[in-house]
XYZ file of C-alpha atoms in Angstrom:
395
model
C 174.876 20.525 196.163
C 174.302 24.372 194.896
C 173.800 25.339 191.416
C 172.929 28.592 190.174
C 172.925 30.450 187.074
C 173.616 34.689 186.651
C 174.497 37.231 184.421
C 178.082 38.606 184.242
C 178.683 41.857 182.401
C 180.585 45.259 183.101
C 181.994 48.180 181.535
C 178.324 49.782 180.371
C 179.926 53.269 181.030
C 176.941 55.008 181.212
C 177.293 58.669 179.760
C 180.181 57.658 177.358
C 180.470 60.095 174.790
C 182.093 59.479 171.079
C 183.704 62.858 169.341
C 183.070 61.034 166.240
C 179.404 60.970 166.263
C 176.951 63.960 165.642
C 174.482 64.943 168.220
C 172.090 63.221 167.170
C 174.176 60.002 166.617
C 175.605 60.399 169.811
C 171.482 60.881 171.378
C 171.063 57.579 170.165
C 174.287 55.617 171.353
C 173.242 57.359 174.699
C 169.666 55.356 174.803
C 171.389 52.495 173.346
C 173.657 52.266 176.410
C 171.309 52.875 178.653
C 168.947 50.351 177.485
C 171.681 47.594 177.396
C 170.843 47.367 180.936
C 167.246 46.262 179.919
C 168.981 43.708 177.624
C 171.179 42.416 181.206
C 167.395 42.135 182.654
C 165.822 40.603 179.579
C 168.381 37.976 179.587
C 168.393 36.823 183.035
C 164.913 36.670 182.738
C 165.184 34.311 179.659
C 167.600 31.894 181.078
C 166.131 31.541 185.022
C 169.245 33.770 185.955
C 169.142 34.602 190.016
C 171.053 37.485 189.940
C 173.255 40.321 187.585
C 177.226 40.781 188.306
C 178.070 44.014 186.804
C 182.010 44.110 187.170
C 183.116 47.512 187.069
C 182.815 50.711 184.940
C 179.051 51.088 185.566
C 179.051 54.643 184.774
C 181.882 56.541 182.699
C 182.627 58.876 186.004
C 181.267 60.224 188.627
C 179.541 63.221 187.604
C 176.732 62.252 185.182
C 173.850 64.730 183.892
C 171.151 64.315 185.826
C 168.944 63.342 182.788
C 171.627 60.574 181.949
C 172.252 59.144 185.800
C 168.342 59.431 186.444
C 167.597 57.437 183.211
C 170.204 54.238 184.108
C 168.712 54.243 188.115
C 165.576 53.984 186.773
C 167.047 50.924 183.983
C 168.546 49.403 187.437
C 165.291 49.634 189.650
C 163.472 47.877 186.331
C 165.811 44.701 186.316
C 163.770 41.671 187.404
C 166.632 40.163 189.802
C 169.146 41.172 192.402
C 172.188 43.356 190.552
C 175.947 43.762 192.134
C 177.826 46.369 191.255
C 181.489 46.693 191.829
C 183.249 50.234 191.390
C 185.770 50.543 188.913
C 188.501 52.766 187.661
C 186.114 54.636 185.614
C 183.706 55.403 188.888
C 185.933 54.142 191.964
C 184.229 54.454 195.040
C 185.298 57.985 195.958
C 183.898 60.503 198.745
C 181.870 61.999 196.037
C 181.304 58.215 194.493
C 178.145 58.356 192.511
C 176.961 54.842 194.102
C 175.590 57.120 196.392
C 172.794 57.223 194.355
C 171.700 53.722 194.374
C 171.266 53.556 198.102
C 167.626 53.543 197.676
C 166.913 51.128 195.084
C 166.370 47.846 196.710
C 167.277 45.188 194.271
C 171.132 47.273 193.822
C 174.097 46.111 195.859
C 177.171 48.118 195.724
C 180.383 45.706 196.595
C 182.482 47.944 198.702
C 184.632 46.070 200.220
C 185.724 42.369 199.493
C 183.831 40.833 202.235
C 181.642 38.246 201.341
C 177.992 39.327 199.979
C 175.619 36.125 200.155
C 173.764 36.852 196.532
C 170.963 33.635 196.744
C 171.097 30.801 198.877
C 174.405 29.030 199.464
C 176.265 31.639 197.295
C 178.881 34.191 198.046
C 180.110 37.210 195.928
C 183.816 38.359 196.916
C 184.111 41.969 195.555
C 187.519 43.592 195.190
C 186.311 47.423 194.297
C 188.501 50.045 193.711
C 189.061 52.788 196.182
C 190.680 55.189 194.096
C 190.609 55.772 190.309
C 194.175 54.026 189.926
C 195.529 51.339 192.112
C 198.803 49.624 192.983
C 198.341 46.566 193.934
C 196.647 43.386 193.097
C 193.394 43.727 194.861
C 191.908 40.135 193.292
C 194.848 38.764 195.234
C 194.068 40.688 198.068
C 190.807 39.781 198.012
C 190.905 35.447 198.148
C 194.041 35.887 200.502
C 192.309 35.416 203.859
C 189.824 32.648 202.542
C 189.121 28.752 203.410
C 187.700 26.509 200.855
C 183.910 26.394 201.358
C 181.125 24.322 200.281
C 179.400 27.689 199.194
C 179.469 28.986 195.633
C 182.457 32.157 196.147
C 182.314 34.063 192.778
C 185.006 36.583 192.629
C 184.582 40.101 191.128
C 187.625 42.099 189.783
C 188.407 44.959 187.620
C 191.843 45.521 185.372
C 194.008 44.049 182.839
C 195.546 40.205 183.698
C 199.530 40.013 183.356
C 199.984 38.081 180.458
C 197.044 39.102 178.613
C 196.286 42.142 176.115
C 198.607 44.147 174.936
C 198.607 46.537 178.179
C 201.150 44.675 180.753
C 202.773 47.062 181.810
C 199.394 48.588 183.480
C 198.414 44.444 184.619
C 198.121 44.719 188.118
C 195.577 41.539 188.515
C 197.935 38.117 188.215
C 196.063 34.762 186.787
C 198.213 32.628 189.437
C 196.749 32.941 192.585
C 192.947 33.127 191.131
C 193.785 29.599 189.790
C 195.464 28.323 192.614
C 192.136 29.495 194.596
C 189.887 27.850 191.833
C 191.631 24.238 192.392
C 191.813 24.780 195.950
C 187.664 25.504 196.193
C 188.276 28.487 197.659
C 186.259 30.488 194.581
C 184.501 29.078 192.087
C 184.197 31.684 189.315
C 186.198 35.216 188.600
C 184.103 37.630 187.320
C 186.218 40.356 185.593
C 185.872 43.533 183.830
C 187.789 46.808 181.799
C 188.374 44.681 178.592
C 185.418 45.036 176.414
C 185.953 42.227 174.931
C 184.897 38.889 175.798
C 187.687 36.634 176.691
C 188.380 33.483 178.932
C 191.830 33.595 180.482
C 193.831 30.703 181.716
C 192.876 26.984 181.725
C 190.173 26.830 184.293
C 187.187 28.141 181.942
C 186.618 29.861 185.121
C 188.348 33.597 184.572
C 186.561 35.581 182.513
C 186.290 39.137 180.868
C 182.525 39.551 179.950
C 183.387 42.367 177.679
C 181.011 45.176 177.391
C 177.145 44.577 176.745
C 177.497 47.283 174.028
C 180.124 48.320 171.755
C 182.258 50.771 172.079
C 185.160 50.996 169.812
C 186.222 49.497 166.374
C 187.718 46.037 165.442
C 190.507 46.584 163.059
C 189.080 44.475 160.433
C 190.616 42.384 157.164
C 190.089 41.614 153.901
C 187.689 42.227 151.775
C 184.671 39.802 152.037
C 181.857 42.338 152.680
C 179.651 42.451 155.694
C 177.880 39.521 157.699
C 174.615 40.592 159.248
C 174.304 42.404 162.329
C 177.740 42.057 163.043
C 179.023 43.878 160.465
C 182.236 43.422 158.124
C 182.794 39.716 157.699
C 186.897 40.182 157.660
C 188.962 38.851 160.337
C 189.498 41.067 163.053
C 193.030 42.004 163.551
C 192.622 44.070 166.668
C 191.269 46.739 168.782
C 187.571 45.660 170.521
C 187.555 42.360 168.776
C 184.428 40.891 170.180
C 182.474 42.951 172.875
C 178.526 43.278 172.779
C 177.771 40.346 174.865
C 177.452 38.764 177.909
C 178.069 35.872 179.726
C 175.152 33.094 181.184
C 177.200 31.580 184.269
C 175.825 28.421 185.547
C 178.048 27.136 188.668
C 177.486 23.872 190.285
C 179.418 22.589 193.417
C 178.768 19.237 195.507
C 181.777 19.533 198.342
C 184.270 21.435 196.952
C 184.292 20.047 193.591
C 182.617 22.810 191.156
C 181.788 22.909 187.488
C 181.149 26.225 185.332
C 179.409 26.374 181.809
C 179.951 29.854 180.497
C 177.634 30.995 177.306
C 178.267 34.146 175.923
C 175.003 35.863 174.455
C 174.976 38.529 172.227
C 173.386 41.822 173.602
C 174.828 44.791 171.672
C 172.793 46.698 168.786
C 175.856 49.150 167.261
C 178.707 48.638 165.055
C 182.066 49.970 165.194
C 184.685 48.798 161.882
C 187.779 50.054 160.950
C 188.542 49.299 157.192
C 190.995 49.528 154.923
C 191.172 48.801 150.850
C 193.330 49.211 148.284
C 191.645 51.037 145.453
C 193.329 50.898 141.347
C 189.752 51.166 139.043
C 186.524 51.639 138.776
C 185.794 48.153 139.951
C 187.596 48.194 143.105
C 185.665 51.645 143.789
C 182.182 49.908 143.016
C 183.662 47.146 145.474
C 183.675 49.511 148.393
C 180.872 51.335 147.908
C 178.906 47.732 147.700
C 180.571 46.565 150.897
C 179.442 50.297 152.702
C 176.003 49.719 151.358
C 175.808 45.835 152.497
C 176.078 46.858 156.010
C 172.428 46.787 157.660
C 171.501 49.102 160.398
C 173.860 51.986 159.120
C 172.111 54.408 161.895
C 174.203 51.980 164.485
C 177.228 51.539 162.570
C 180.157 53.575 163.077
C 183.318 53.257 160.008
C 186.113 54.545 159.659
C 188.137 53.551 156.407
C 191.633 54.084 154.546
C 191.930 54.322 151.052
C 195.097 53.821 149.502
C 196.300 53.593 145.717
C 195.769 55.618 142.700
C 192.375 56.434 140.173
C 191.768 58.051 137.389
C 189.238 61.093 137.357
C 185.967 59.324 136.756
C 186.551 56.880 139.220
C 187.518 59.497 141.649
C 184.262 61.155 140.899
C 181.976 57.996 141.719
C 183.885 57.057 144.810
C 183.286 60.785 146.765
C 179.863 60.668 144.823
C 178.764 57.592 146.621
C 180.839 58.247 149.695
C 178.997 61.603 150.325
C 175.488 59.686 149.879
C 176.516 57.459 152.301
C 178.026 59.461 155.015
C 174.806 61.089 156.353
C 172.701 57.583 156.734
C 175.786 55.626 158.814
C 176.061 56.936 162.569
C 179.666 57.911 161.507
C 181.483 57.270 158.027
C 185.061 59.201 158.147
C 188.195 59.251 156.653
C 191.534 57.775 158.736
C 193.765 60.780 157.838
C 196.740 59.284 159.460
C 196.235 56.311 156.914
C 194.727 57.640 153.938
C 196.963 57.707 150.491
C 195.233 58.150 148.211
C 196.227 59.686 144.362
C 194.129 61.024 141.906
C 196.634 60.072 138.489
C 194.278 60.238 135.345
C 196.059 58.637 132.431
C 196.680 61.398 129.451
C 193.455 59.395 127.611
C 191.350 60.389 129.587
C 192.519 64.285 130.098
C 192.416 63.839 126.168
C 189.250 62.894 126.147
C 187.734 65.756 128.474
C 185.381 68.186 126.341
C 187.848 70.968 126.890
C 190.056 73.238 124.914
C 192.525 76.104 125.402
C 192.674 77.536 128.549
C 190.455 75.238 130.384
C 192.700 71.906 129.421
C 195.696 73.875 130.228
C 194.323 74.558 133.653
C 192.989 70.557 133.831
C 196.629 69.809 133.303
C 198.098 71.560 135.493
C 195.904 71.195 138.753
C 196.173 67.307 137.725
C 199.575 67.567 138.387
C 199.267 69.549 142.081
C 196.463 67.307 143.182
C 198.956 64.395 141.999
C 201.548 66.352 144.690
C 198.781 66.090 147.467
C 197.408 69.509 146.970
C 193.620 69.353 148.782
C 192.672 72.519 146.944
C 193.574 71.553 143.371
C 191.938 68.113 144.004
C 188.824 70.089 144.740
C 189.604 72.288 141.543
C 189.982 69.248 139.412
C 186.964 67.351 140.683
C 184.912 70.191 140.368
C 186.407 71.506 136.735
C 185.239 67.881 135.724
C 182.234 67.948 137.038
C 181.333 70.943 135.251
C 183.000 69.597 131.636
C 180.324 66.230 131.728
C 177.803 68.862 132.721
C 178.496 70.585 129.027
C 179.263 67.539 127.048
């Protein structure tokens, strides 16, 4: 019998850059990403892990500052057990590959090729690496083709979408059928897989899996309104995009003959945040809503939102909500509007243009950028929010 436990992860893209973020946001995403490979080590250490899979995507290309590439060999040389990396589409193993770099760290193995790498004792990693930044064919099928069943452990390590999976078919090149009809037939035991960032098991088996990224990367399209839950941010239901990423998987694999079983826990490893948020805005009280549910959200410095604000308010209500909004853009690592998805109207009833402290020329001029901002005018929004501004100044 052989049983053995490991770490499967991919997609760290080290050097991944966000347009979104400032400099100095982006500074600290950079160590974050970096240091998720501590958090790979860390783990294994914690649960008697043997080894790291890291299934594609290691770096975000091949040409990394030197600063950024020497920081993540160094991360690499640190981790406490054996770590396989398999090139993906993101650094394929090129001429000018930059695996060439981890030739002299001993405890890094670069699958090139899928044959068989004996990680530990009795266990066998099948690697199908890409070549070439985009690929044609199924190289997980390629890959198990040519095998017998064995008593060993095989764990299979892939890269790209699954047919049937994901909303990106039409670029699936990597077909569930034969990796199952290899798992029942004991000819692998486990298929390690990256490019999704989020974690997902595919199939029946409970033996294909996405790890999704150890750190996030890009925003869940959340739902409803219920606020945020702690470290993982907004509480409502996620409706898309990077739905669950920030983790990574504990593998434990046991086989006696060529029966094997697989336990899969996925372990949360990611420190950032990345929402996409809508509301629907009519009062005062739905803009004191938001602004609680912005302020709810703990470690703001790793928490990236972008929002859409649709509906109509009045002028004081307008007034709070870019108030507040403009405290709290500077203390998130990004707070910004969705302009494709923003509509929103600034419609103060006649009461309350009534009730302004101004006379004559002044009101006249209220009126009438009311009714250009009301048109979608930026400019006389500006002129309005700043002409009331100045009248509670007076009053």
């Amino acid at each position: 019998m052989t049983h053995t436990t490991f770490i499967h992860s991919s997609d760290l893209q080290i050097g991944m850059t966000r347009k979104f973020l400032s400099p100095e946001a982006q500074a600290r995403f950079d160590e974050s990403r970096e240091r998720s490979i501590d958090a790979l080590g860390n783990l294994a250490r914690d649960r008697g892990a043997e080894f790291i899979l890291i299934a594609g995507d290691v770096f975000e290309h091949n040409s990394l500052e030197e600063r950024t590439l020497g920081r993540a060999l160094e991360a690499l040389r640190r981790l406490p057990v054996p770590v396989f990396l398999l090139p993906g589409n993101h650094d394929p193993l090129v001429a000018d590959s930059i695996f060439s770099r981890t030739e002299d760290i001993d405890n890094v193995t670069v699958l090139s090729s899928s044959e068989p790498v004996e990680a530990v004792d009795g266990v066998d990693i099948v690697g199908a690496p890409l070549l070439t930044k985009y690929s044609s064919d199924d190289l997980c099928a390629q890959a198990v083709r040519a095998l017998e069943p064995s008593d060993r452990v095989r764990i299979l390590v892939g890269h790209g979408q699954v047919e049937g999976f994901g909303t990106d078919d039409d670029e699936a090149l990597i077909h569930l059928d034969p990796l199952e009809d290899a798992l029942s037939r004991g000819v692998i035991d486990y298929v390690a897989l990256g490019d999704s960032h989020s974690t997902a098991s595919l199939g029946s088996s409970g033996k294909v899996w996405f790890s999704g990224a150890p750190e996030t990367t890009d925003y869940a399209e959340r739902s409803g309104t219920s606020g945020p839950a702690g470290s993982s941010g907004f509480s409502g239901a996620v409706a898309g995009g990077e739905s669950d990423s920030g983790n990574a998987l504990v593998v434990t694999v046991t086989k006696d003959g060529g029966a094997s079983e697989v336990s899969v826990d996925k372990v949360r490893t990611g420190i950032w945040t990345f929402d996409a948020l809508g509301w629907e805005v009519t009062d005062a009280d739905d803009v004191a809503e938001v602004i609680d549910q912005l302020r709810a959200y703990p470690d703001k410095d790793r928490t990236v939102i972008k929002y859409a604000l649709t509906g109509t308010l009045g002028l004081e209500a307008t007034r709070t909500l870019e108030r507040e909004l403009a405290a709290l853009e500077p203390v998130f690592a990004a707070l910004y509007e969705r302009d494709r998805l923003m509509d929103l109207h600034l419609e103060p009833g006649e009461e309350e243009l009534d009730n302004l402290p101004l006379t004559g020329y002044a009101s006249q001029a209220m009126h009438q950028l009311v009714g250009a901002a009301a048109q979608g005018d930026p400019t006389a929004r500006d002129a309005v929010n700043l002409l009331f501004r100045f009248s509670q100044e007076v009053k």
